[in-house]
């Protein structure tokens, strides 16, 4: 039996696959993959030399850990296809935001072991962060193994399942907010005369550096912000304008709106599969 299988392997799936291989979580001969796109499957085989499965059932039957890396709208279809080939000893990793652990188990019609995870797109460059929770029937050793898998392409934090919506907002959706920030900063730089290519790099490196300062110094973001703002200087002028435009409240409201959407998607699936009125 293979150690890990990927059912679907788009951008996020490949990021996870690449990290697992490059960081020694698994050997290439212990990985089995299936995607509907034969062209993509052959490309993955050529690039990583993994085992190509003949279909989704082949993955489920031959892998101890199964990563469901397909689009959320076909989760139920895929699970219906593989559930009879998935044993109770298998571990299912679900990365779709819609589905709770209980819903996943309901789809399988059995007490499967489930790791519900919320990775984010920076996993594609080995710099992701994942929020994760586990079903009660997983052992400590199994949980450690899955945590090790996710650390192969970034960091991972275990949370209670009812916090997964917040995780989706603060790490899943927020890269889009940061890209908007970088784009806006770059537009401002272009307006001030800096060439577009250089503007993107100035802005992106500023964001990268600021994030590293938070992570590596352990200082409060407000303290780091204060250190940039000299009395009567240029930075505090910019801060005042951001406050005037509701910058912080806008970010908070965006996160709350994102979490609200996560909640509504999860609630919809709970009602559908758990027969909740």
PDB file of C-alpha atoms in Angstrom:
ATOM      1  CA  UNK A   1       0.000   0.000   0.000  1.00  0.00           C
ATOM      2  CA  UNK A   2       1.236   3.515  -0.867  1.00  0.00           C
ATOM      3  CA  UNK A   3       1.770   6.026   1.919  1.00  0.00           C
ATOM      4  CA  UNK A   4      -0.180   8.879   0.348  1.00  0.00           C
ATOM      5  CA  UNK A   5      -2.526   9.401  -2.564  1.00  0.00           C
ATOM      6  CA  UNK A   6      -3.800  12.525  -4.281  1.00  0.00           C
ATOM      7  CA  UNK A   7      -7.257  12.567  -5.815  1.00  0.00           C
ATOM      8  CA  UNK A   8      -7.040  15.680  -7.938  1.00  0.00           C
ATOM      9  CA  UNK A   9      -3.765  17.555  -8.188  1.00  0.00           C
ATOM     10  CA  UNK A  10      -4.169  21.146  -9.353  1.00  0.00           C
ATOM     11  CA  UNK A  11      -2.126  24.072  -8.060  1.00  0.00           C
ATOM     12  CA  UNK A  12      -2.745  23.398  -4.360  1.00  0.00           C
ATOM     13  CA  UNK A  13      -2.462  19.647  -4.741  1.00  0.00           C
ATOM     14  CA  UNK A  14       0.832  19.955  -6.574  1.00  0.00           C
ATOM     15  CA  UNK A  15       2.145  22.366  -3.935  1.00  0.00           C
ATOM     16  CA  UNK A  16       1.404  19.749  -1.283  1.00  0.00           C
ATOM     17  CA  UNK A  17       2.870  16.952  -3.399  1.00  0.00           C
ATOM     18  CA  UNK A  18       6.040  18.905  -4.144  1.00  0.00           C
ATOM     19  CA  UNK A  19       6.559  19.835  -0.506  1.00  0.00           C
ATOM     20  CA  UNK A  20       6.013  16.264   0.688  1.00  0.00           C
ATOM     21  CA  UNK A  21       8.590  14.941  -1.785  1.00  0.00           C
ATOM     22  CA  UNK A  22      11.184  17.695  -1.512  1.00  0.00           C
ATOM     23  CA  UNK A  23      11.184  17.679   2.289  1.00  0.00           C
ATOM     24  CA  UNK A  24      11.341  13.926   2.699  1.00  0.00           C
ATOM     25  CA  UNK A  25       7.874  13.265   4.074  1.00  0.00           C
ATOM     26  CA  UNK A  26       7.412  10.574   1.456  1.00  0.00           C
ATOM     27  CA  UNK A  27       9.387   8.826  -1.283  1.00  0.00           C
ATOM     28  CA  UNK A  28       8.204   9.141  -4.877  1.00  0.00           C
ATOM     29  CA  UNK A  29       7.436   5.421  -5.114  1.00  0.00           C
ATOM     30  CA  UNK A  30       5.057   5.751  -2.159  1.00  0.00           C
ATOM     31  CA  UNK A  31       2.871   8.364  -3.874  1.00  0.00           C
ATOM     32  CA  UNK A  32      -0.077   7.579  -6.131  1.00  0.00           C
ATOM     33  CA  UNK A  33      -1.968  10.286  -8.022  1.00  0.00           C
ATOM     34  CA  UNK A  34      -5.018  10.556 -10.232  1.00  0.00           C
ATOM     35  CA  UNK A  35      -6.417  13.569 -12.052  1.00  0.00           C
ATOM     36  CA  UNK A  36      -9.131  13.696 -14.703  1.00  0.00           C
ATOM     37  CA  UNK A  37      -6.699  15.461 -17.006  1.00  0.00           C
ATOM     38  CA  UNK A  38      -4.488  12.738 -18.455  1.00  0.00           C
ATOM     39  CA  UNK A  39      -2.192  15.462 -19.779  1.00  0.00           C
ATOM     40  CA  UNK A  40      -1.719  16.850 -16.263  1.00  0.00           C
ATOM     41  CA  UNK A  41      -1.269  13.343 -14.819  1.00  0.00           C
ATOM     42  CA  UNK A  42       1.465  12.542 -17.318  1.00  0.00           C
ATOM     43  CA  UNK A  43       3.123  15.891 -16.620  1.00  0.00           C
ATOM     44  CA  UNK A  44       3.158  15.131 -12.882  1.00  0.00           C
ATOM     45  CA  UNK A  45       4.574  11.681 -13.541  1.00  0.00           C
ATOM     46  CA  UNK A  46       7.330  13.114 -15.715  1.00  0.00           C
ATOM     47  CA  UNK A  47       8.158  15.854 -13.199  1.00  0.00           C
ATOM     48  CA  UNK A  48       7.974  13.846  -9.961  1.00  0.00           C
ATOM     49  CA  UNK A  49       8.115  10.217 -11.160  1.00  0.00           C
ATOM     50  CA  UNK A  50       5.127   9.288  -8.994  1.00  0.00           C
ATOM     51  CA  UNK A  51       2.776   6.350  -9.603  1.00  0.00           C
ATOM     52  CA  UNK A  52      -0.121   7.181 -11.927  1.00  0.00           C
ATOM     53  CA  UNK A  53      -3.458   5.693 -10.846  1.00  0.00           C
ATOM     54  CA  UNK A  54      -6.031   4.508 -13.338  1.00  0.00           C
ATOM     55  CA  UNK A  55      -8.899   6.247 -11.517  1.00  0.00           C
ATOM     56  CA  UNK A  56      -9.995   7.678  -8.156  1.00  0.00           C
ATOM     57  CA  UNK A  57     -10.891   4.236  -6.822  1.00  0.00           C
ATOM     58  CA  UNK A  58      -7.368   3.049  -7.535  1.00  0.00           C
ATOM     59  CA  UNK A  59      -5.987   5.818  -5.314  1.00  0.00           C
ATOM     60  CA  UNK A  60      -8.423   5.154  -2.465  1.00  0.00           C
ATOM     61  CA  UNK A  61      -7.772   1.420  -2.553  1.00  0.00           C
ATOM     62  CA  UNK A  62      -3.983   1.729  -2.604  1.00  0.00           C
ATOM     63  CA  UNK A  63      -3.115   4.681  -0.355  1.00  0.00           C
ATOM     64  CA  UNK A  64      -3.200   4.855   3.434  1.00  0.00           C
ATOM     65  CA  UNK A  65      -3.567   8.666   3.394  1.00  0.00           C
ATOM     66  CA  UNK A  66      -5.871  10.171   0.776  1.00  0.00           C
ATOM     67  CA  UNK A  67      -5.768  13.887  -0.037  1.00  0.00           C
ATOM     68  CA  UNK A  68      -9.014  15.081  -1.610  1.00  0.00           C
ATOM     69  CA  UNK A  69      -7.600  17.919  -3.697  1.00  0.00           C
ATOM     70  CA  UNK A  70     -10.567  18.341  -6.048  1.00  0.00           C
ATOM     71  CA  UNK A  71     -12.924  21.304  -6.355  1.00  0.00           C
ATOM     72  CA  UNK A  72     -15.532  21.543  -3.564  1.00  0.00           C
ATOM     73  CA  UNK A  73     -18.415  21.253  -6.044  1.00  0.00           C
ATOM     74  CA  UNK A  74     -17.425  17.686  -6.958  1.00  0.00           C
ATOM     75  CA  UNK A  75     -16.507  16.466  -3.453  1.00  0.00           C
ATOM     76  CA  UNK A  76     -19.738  14.534  -3.018  1.00  0.00           C
ATOM     77  CA  UNK A  77     -19.376  12.958  -6.470  1.00  0.00           C
ATOM     78  CA  UNK A  78     -15.798  11.856  -5.800  1.00  0.00           C
ATOM     79  CA  UNK A  79     -16.561  10.533  -2.317  1.00  0.00           C
ATOM     80  CA  UNK A  80     -19.509   8.552  -3.670  1.00  0.00           C
ATOM     81  CA  UNK A  81     -17.086   7.008  -6.157  1.00  0.00           C
ATOM     82  CA  UNK A  82     -14.400   6.047  -3.636  1.00  0.00           C
ATOM     83  CA  UNK A  83     -16.257   5.358  -0.397  1.00  0.00           C
ATOM     84  CA  UNK A  84     -16.499   1.588  -0.887  1.00  0.00           C
ATOM     85  CA  UNK A  85     -12.750   1.458  -1.543  1.00  0.00           C
ATOM     86  CA  UNK A  86     -11.864   3.527   1.521  1.00  0.00           C
ATOM     87  CA  UNK A  87     -11.220   1.539   4.684  1.00  0.00           C
ATOM     88  CA  UNK A  88     -11.814   2.720   8.250  1.00  0.00           C
ATOM     89  CA  UNK A  89      -8.050   2.639   8.773  1.00  0.00           C
ATOM     90  CA  UNK A  90      -7.464   5.115   5.949  1.00  0.00           C
ATOM     91  CA  UNK A  91      -6.978   8.807   6.669  1.00  0.00           C
ATOM     92  CA  UNK A  92      -8.888  11.270   4.529  1.00  0.00           C
ATOM     93  CA  UNK A  93      -7.489  14.802   4.234  1.00  0.00           C
ATOM     94  CA  UNK A  94     -10.220  17.230   3.191  1.00  0.00           C
ATOM     95  CA  UNK A  95      -9.131  20.687   2.051  1.00  0.00           C
ATOM     96  CA  UNK A  96     -12.525  22.020   0.900  1.00  0.00           C
ATOM     97  CA  UNK A  97     -13.853  24.806   3.154  1.00  0.00           C
ATOM     98  CA  UNK A  98     -17.487  23.724   2.835  1.00  0.00           C
ATOM     99  CA  UNK A  99     -17.442  20.441   4.652  1.00  0.00           C
ATOM    100  CA  UNK A 100     -17.242  19.697   8.364  1.00  0.00           C
ATOM    101  CA  UNK A 101     -15.779  16.460   9.674  1.00  0.00           C
ATOM    102  CA  UNK A 102     -19.283  15.159  10.400  1.00  0.00           C
ATOM    103  CA  UNK A 103     -20.404  15.876   6.841  1.00  0.00           C
ATOM    104  CA  UNK A 104     -17.358  14.130   5.389  1.00  0.00           C
ATOM    105  CA  UNK A 105     -18.074  11.067   7.522  1.00  0.00           C
ATOM    106  CA  UNK A 106     -21.717  11.180   6.474  1.00  0.00           C
ATOM    107  CA  UNK A 107     -20.685  11.215   2.817  1.00  0.00           C
ATOM    108  CA  UNK A 108     -18.524   8.120   3.342  1.00  0.00           C
ATOM    109  CA  UNK A 109     -21.269   6.355   5.326  1.00  0.00           C
ATOM    110  CA  UNK A 110     -18.647   5.151   7.790  1.00  0.00           C
ATOM    111  CA  UNK A 111     -16.472   6.324  10.661  1.00  0.00           C
ATOM    112  CA  UNK A 112     -13.470   7.284   8.522  1.00  0.00           C
ATOM    113  CA  UNK A 113     -10.529   9.155   9.983  1.00  0.00           C
ATOM    114  CA  UNK A 114     -10.668  12.751   8.802  1.00  0.00           C
ATOM    115  CA  UNK A 115      -8.168  15.610   8.873  1.00  0.00           C
ATOM    116  CA  UNK A 116      -9.950  18.814   7.901  1.00  0.00           C
ATOM    117  CA  UNK A 117      -7.395  21.337   6.691  1.00  0.00           C
ATOM    118  CA  UNK A 118      -7.338  24.884   5.386  1.00  0.00           C
ATOM    119  CA  UNK A 119      -4.048  25.512   3.535  1.00  0.00           C
ATOM    120  CA  UNK A 120      -3.431  28.739   1.637  1.00  0.00           C
ATOM    121  CA  UNK A 121      -1.938  29.522  -1.759  1.00  0.00           C
ATOM    122  CA  UNK A 122       1.562  30.535  -0.510  1.00  0.00           C
ATOM    123  CA  UNK A 123       2.000  26.777  -0.005  1.00  0.00           C
ATOM    124  CA  UNK A 124       2.892  26.848  -3.704  1.00  0.00           C
ATOM    125  CA  UNK A 125       6.246  28.415  -2.781  1.00  0.00           C
ATOM    126  CA  UNK A 126       6.709  26.475   0.458  1.00  0.00           C
ATOM    127  CA  UNK A 127       5.538  29.402   2.556  1.00  0.00           C
ATOM    128  CA  UNK A 128       1.980  28.409   3.374  1.00  0.00           C
ATOM    129  CA  UNK A 129       0.214  28.197   6.685  1.00  0.00           C
ATOM    130  CA  UNK A 130      -2.502  25.654   7.371  1.00  0.00           C
ATOM    131  CA  UNK A 131      -5.176  25.470  10.025  1.00  0.00           C
ATOM    132  CA  UNK A 132      -6.164  21.886  10.800  1.00  0.00           C
ATOM    133  CA  UNK A 133      -8.452  19.828  12.998  1.00  0.00           C
ATOM    134  CA  UNK A 134      -8.923  16.097  13.387  1.00  0.00           C
ATOM    135  CA  UNK A 135     -11.718  13.604  13.931  1.00  0.00           C
ATOM    136  CA  UNK A 136     -11.801  12.010  17.366  1.00  0.00           C
ATOM    137  CA  UNK A 137     -10.931   8.553  16.038  1.00  0.00           C
ATOM    138  CA  UNK A 138      -7.424   9.563  14.938  1.00  0.00           C
ATOM    139  CA  UNK A 139      -4.542   8.536  17.178  1.00  0.00           C
ATOM    140  CA  UNK A 140      -1.872  10.931  18.442  1.00  0.00           C
ATOM    141  CA  UNK A 141       0.663   9.240  16.155  1.00  0.00           C
ATOM    142  CA  UNK A 142      -1.600   9.692  13.133  1.00  0.00           C
ATOM    143  CA  UNK A 143      -2.138  13.343  13.971  1.00  0.00           C
ATOM    144  CA  UNK A 144       1.607  13.903  14.269  1.00  0.00           C
ATOM    145  CA  UNK A 145       2.120  12.266  10.881  1.00  0.00           C
ATOM    146  CA  UNK A 146      -0.431  14.527   9.206  1.00  0.00           C
ATOM    147  CA  UNK A 147       1.034  17.602  10.905  1.00  0.00           C
ATOM    148  CA  UNK A 148       4.450  16.579   9.556  1.00  0.00           C
ATOM    149  CA  UNK A 149       2.958  16.360   6.071  1.00  0.00           C
ATOM    150  CA  UNK A 150       1.627  19.921   6.253  1.00  0.00           C
ATOM    151  CA  UNK A 151       4.896  21.312   7.629  1.00  0.00           C
ATOM    152  CA  UNK A 152       6.583  20.062   4.459  1.00  0.00           C
ATOM    153  CA  UNK A 153       5.184  23.076   2.585  1.00  0.00           C
ATOM    154  CA  UNK A 154       4.810  25.680   5.328  1.00  0.00           C
ATOM    155  CA  UNK A 155       3.576  25.953   8.891  1.00  0.00           C
ATOM    156  CA  UNK A 156       0.547  24.303  10.482  1.00  0.00           C
ATOM    157  CA  UNK A 157      -1.529  25.185  13.530  1.00  0.00           C
ATOM    158  CA  UNK A 158      -4.037  22.796  15.074  1.00  0.00           C
ATOM    159  CA  UNK A 159      -7.311  24.514  16.001  1.00  0.00           C
ATOM    160  CA  UNK A 160     -10.767  23.552  17.204  1.00  0.00           C
ATOM    161  CA  UNK A 161     -13.094  22.816  14.327  1.00  0.00           C
ATOM    162  CA  UNK A 162     -15.420  25.716  15.136  1.00  0.00           C
ATOM    163  CA  UNK A 163     -12.483  28.064  14.435  1.00  0.00           C
ATOM    164  CA  UNK A 164     -11.914  26.813  10.896  1.00  0.00           C
ATOM    165  CA  UNK A 165     -14.104  29.597   9.489  1.00  0.00           C
ATOM    166  CA  UNK A 166     -11.852  32.162  11.162  1.00  0.00           C
ATOM    167  CA  UNK A 167      -8.778  30.353   9.823  1.00  0.00           C
ATOM    168  CA  UNK A 168     -10.262  30.525   6.339  1.00  0.00           C
ATOM    169  CA  UNK A 169     -10.601  34.265   6.710  1.00  0.00           C
ATOM    170  CA  UNK A 170      -7.268  35.132   8.347  1.00  0.00           C
ATOM    171  CA  UNK A 171      -5.081  32.888   6.180  1.00  0.00           C
ATOM    172  CA  UNK A 172      -7.168  31.414   3.372  1.00  0.00           C
ATOM    173  CA  UNK A 173      -8.789  34.554   1.952  1.00  0.00           C
ATOM    174  CA  UNK A 174      -6.355  37.162   3.222  1.00  0.00           C
ATOM    175  CA  UNK A 175      -3.617  36.642   0.602  1.00  0.00           C
ATOM    176  CA  UNK A 176      -6.097  38.228  -1.822  1.00  0.00           C
ATOM    177  CA  UNK A 177      -6.334  41.251   0.486  1.00  0.00           C
ATOM    178  CA  UNK A 178      -2.534  41.497   0.615  1.00  0.00           C
ATOM    179  CA  UNK A 179      -2.294  41.311  -3.177  1.00  0.00           C
ATOM    180  CA  UNK A 180      -4.697  44.249  -3.354  1.00  0.00           C
ATOM    181  CA  UNK A 181      -2.511  46.134  -0.879  1.00  0.00           C
ATOM    182  CA  UNK A 182       0.598  45.439  -2.974  1.00  0.00           C
ATOM    183  CA  UNK A 183      -1.210  46.479  -6.143  1.00  0.00           C
ATOM    184  CA  UNK A 184      -2.454  49.711  -4.557  1.00  0.00           C
ATOM    185  CA  UNK A 185       0.988  50.557  -3.153  1.00  0.00           C
ATOM    186  CA  UNK A 186       2.481  49.899  -6.586  1.00  0.00           C
ATOM    187  CA  UNK A 187      -0.073  52.149  -8.266  1.00  0.00           C
ATOM    188  CA  UNK A 188       0.860  54.891  -5.846  1.00  0.00           C
ATOM    189  CA  UNK A 189       4.541  54.348  -6.585  1.00  0.00           C
ATOM    190  CA  UNK A 190       3.896  54.538 -10.333  1.00  0.00           C
ATOM    191  CA  UNK A 191       1.979  57.765  -9.784  1.00  0.00           C
ATOM    192  CA  UNK A 192       5.094  59.070  -8.038  1.00  0.00           C
ATOM    193  CA  UNK A 193       7.238  58.169 -11.037  1.00  0.00           C
ATOM    194  CA  UNK A 194       8.625  54.710 -10.243  1.00  0.00           C
ATOM    195  CA  UNK A 195       8.532  52.200 -13.169  1.00  0.00           C
ATOM    196  CA  UNK A 196       5.805  49.569 -12.776  1.00  0.00           C
ATOM    197  CA  UNK A 197       8.184  46.591 -12.515  1.00  0.00           C
ATOM    198  CA  UNK A 198      10.223  48.276  -9.792  1.00  0.00           C
ATOM    199  CA  UNK A 199       7.069  49.473  -8.023  1.00  0.00           C
ATOM    200  CA  UNK A 200       5.787  45.897  -7.610  1.00  0.00           C
ATOM    201  CA  UNK A 201       9.120  44.787  -6.204  1.00  0.00           C
ATOM    202  CA  UNK A 202       9.391  47.699  -3.760  1.00  0.00           C
ATOM    203  CA  UNK A 203       5.864  47.044  -2.498  1.00  0.00           C
ATOM    204  CA  UNK A 204       6.120  43.250  -2.328  1.00  0.00           C
ATOM    205  CA  UNK A 205       9.483  43.302  -0.535  1.00  0.00           C
ATOM    206  CA  UNK A 206       8.129  45.829   1.957  1.00  0.00           C
ATOM    207  CA  UNK A 207       5.249  43.477   2.760  1.00  0.00           C
ATOM    208  CA  UNK A 208       7.594  40.487   2.974  1.00  0.00           C
ATOM    209  CA  UNK A 209      10.009  42.312   5.224  1.00  0.00           C
ATOM    210  CA  UNK A 210       7.306  43.680   7.495  1.00  0.00           C
ATOM    211  CA  UNK A 211       5.799  40.194   7.892  1.00  0.00           C
ATOM    212  CA  UNK A 212       9.219  38.749   8.776  1.00  0.00           C
ATOM    213  CA  UNK A 213       9.705  41.489  11.368  1.00  0.00           C
ATOM    214  CA  UNK A 214       6.465  40.429  13.087  1.00  0.00           C
ATOM    215  CA  UNK A 215       7.387  36.735  12.979  1.00  0.00           C
ATOM    216  CA  UNK A 216      11.051  36.980  13.887  1.00  0.00           C
ATOM    217  CA  UNK A 217      11.090  39.765  16.487  1.00  0.00           C
ATOM    218  CA  UNK A 218       7.973  38.679  18.344  1.00  0.00           C
ATOM    219  CA  UNK A 219       7.078  42.341  18.796  1.00  0.00           C
ATOM    220  CA  UNK A 220       3.521  43.631  18.647  1.00  0.00           C
ATOM    221  CA  UNK A 221       2.660  44.949  15.157  1.00  0.00           C
ATOM    222  CA  UNK A 222       1.676  48.263  16.717  1.00  0.00           C
ATOM    223  CA  UNK A 223       5.114  48.599  18.300  1.00  0.00           C
ATOM    224  CA  UNK A 224       6.799  47.919  14.957  1.00  0.00           C
ATOM    225  CA  UNK A 225       4.510  50.446  13.279  1.00  0.00           C
ATOM    226  CA  UNK A 226       5.392  53.071  15.902  1.00  0.00           C
ATOM    227  CA  UNK A 227       9.105  52.480  15.247  1.00  0.00           C
ATOM    228  CA  UNK A 228       8.614  53.521  11.606  1.00  0.00           C
ATOM    229  CA  UNK A 229       6.648  56.652  12.433  1.00  0.00           C
ATOM    230  CA  UNK A 230       8.976  59.477  13.425  1.00  0.00           C
ATOM    231  CA  UNK A 231       7.386  62.523  15.095  1.00  0.00           C
ATOM    232  CA  UNK A 232       6.098  64.880  12.421  1.00  0.00           C
ATOM    233  CA  UNK A 233       7.421  62.553   9.731  1.00  0.00           C
ATOM    234  CA  UNK A 234       6.193  61.101   6.465  1.00  0.00           C
ATOM    235  CA  UNK A 235       4.973  57.725   7.723  1.00  0.00           C
ATOM    236  CA  UNK A 236       2.619  59.157  10.348  1.00  0.00           C
ATOM    237  CA  UNK A 237       1.087  61.350   7.642  1.00  0.00           C
ATOM    238  CA  UNK A 238       0.292  58.186   5.686  1.00  0.00           C
ATOM    239  CA  UNK A 239      -1.073  56.456   8.815  1.00  0.00           C
ATOM    240  CA  UNK A 240      -3.439  59.351   9.491  1.00  0.00           C
ATOM    241  CA  UNK A 241      -4.780  59.152   5.936  1.00  0.00           C
ATOM    242  CA  UNK A 242      -5.281  55.371   6.232  1.00  0.00           C
ATOM    243  CA  UNK A 243      -7.191  55.891   9.485  1.00  0.00           C
ATOM    244  CA  UNK A 244      -9.255  58.594   7.830  1.00  0.00           C
ATOM    245  CA  UNK A 245     -10.177  56.180   5.015  1.00  0.00           C
ATOM    246  CA  UNK A 246     -11.094  53.371   7.424  1.00  0.00           C
ATOM    247  CA  UNK A 247      -8.193  51.094   6.471  1.00  0.00           C
ATOM    248  CA  UNK A 248      -8.215  48.929   9.584  1.00  0.00           C
ATOM    249  CA  UNK A 249     -11.988  48.720   9.893  1.00  0.00           C
ATOM    250  CA  UNK A 250     -12.183  47.853   6.191  1.00  0.00           C
ATOM    251  CA  UNK A 251      -9.790  44.925   6.663  1.00  0.00           C
ATOM    252  CA  UNK A 252     -11.694  43.686   9.723  1.00  0.00           C
ATOM    253  CA  UNK A 253     -15.018  43.944   7.907  1.00  0.00           C
ATOM    254  CA  UNK A 254     -13.581  42.066   4.919  1.00  0.00           C
ATOM    255  CA  UNK A 255     -12.450  39.250   7.200  1.00  0.00           C
ATOM    256  CA  UNK A 256     -15.822  39.075   8.926  1.00  0.00           C
ATOM    257  CA  UNK A 257     -17.581  38.969   5.550  1.00  0.00           C
ATOM    258  CA  UNK A 258     -15.278  36.198   4.401  1.00  0.00           C
ATOM    259  CA  UNK A 259     -15.911  34.195   7.588  1.00  0.00           C
ATOM    260  CA  UNK A 260     -19.651  34.743   7.149  1.00  0.00           C
ATOM    261  CA  UNK A 261     -19.432  33.168   3.704  1.00  0.00           C
ATOM    262  CA  UNK A 262     -17.487  30.196   5.075  1.00  0.00           C
ATOM    263  CA  UNK A 263     -20.186  29.762   7.717  1.00  0.00           C
ATOM    264  CA  UNK A 264     -23.033  29.872   5.206  1.00  0.00           C
ATOM    265  CA  UNK A 265     -21.327  27.304   2.943  1.00  0.00           C
ATOM    266  CA  UNK A 266     -20.713  24.947   5.842  1.00  0.00           C
ATOM    267  CA  UNK A 267     -24.248  25.395   7.163  1.00  0.00           C
ATOM    268  CA  UNK A 268     -25.673  24.603   3.721  1.00  0.00           C
ATOM    269  CA  UNK A 269     -23.755  21.333   3.522  1.00  0.00           C
ATOM    270  CA  UNK A 270     -24.678  20.415   7.106  1.00  0.00           C
ATOM    271  CA  UNK A 271     -28.361  20.781   6.283  1.00  0.00           C
ATOM    272  CA  UNK A 272     -27.977  18.802   3.074  1.00  0.00           C
ATOM    273  CA  UNK A 273     -26.008  15.829   4.371  1.00  0.00           C
ATOM    274  CA  UNK A 274     -26.893  15.727   8.069  1.00  0.00           C
ATOM    275  CA  UNK A 275     -30.644  16.150   7.466  1.00  0.00           C
ATOM    276  CA  UNK A 276     -30.735  19.243   9.686  1.00  0.00           C
ATOM    277  CA  UNK A 277     -33.930  21.274   9.420  1.00  0.00           C
TER     278      UNK A 277
END
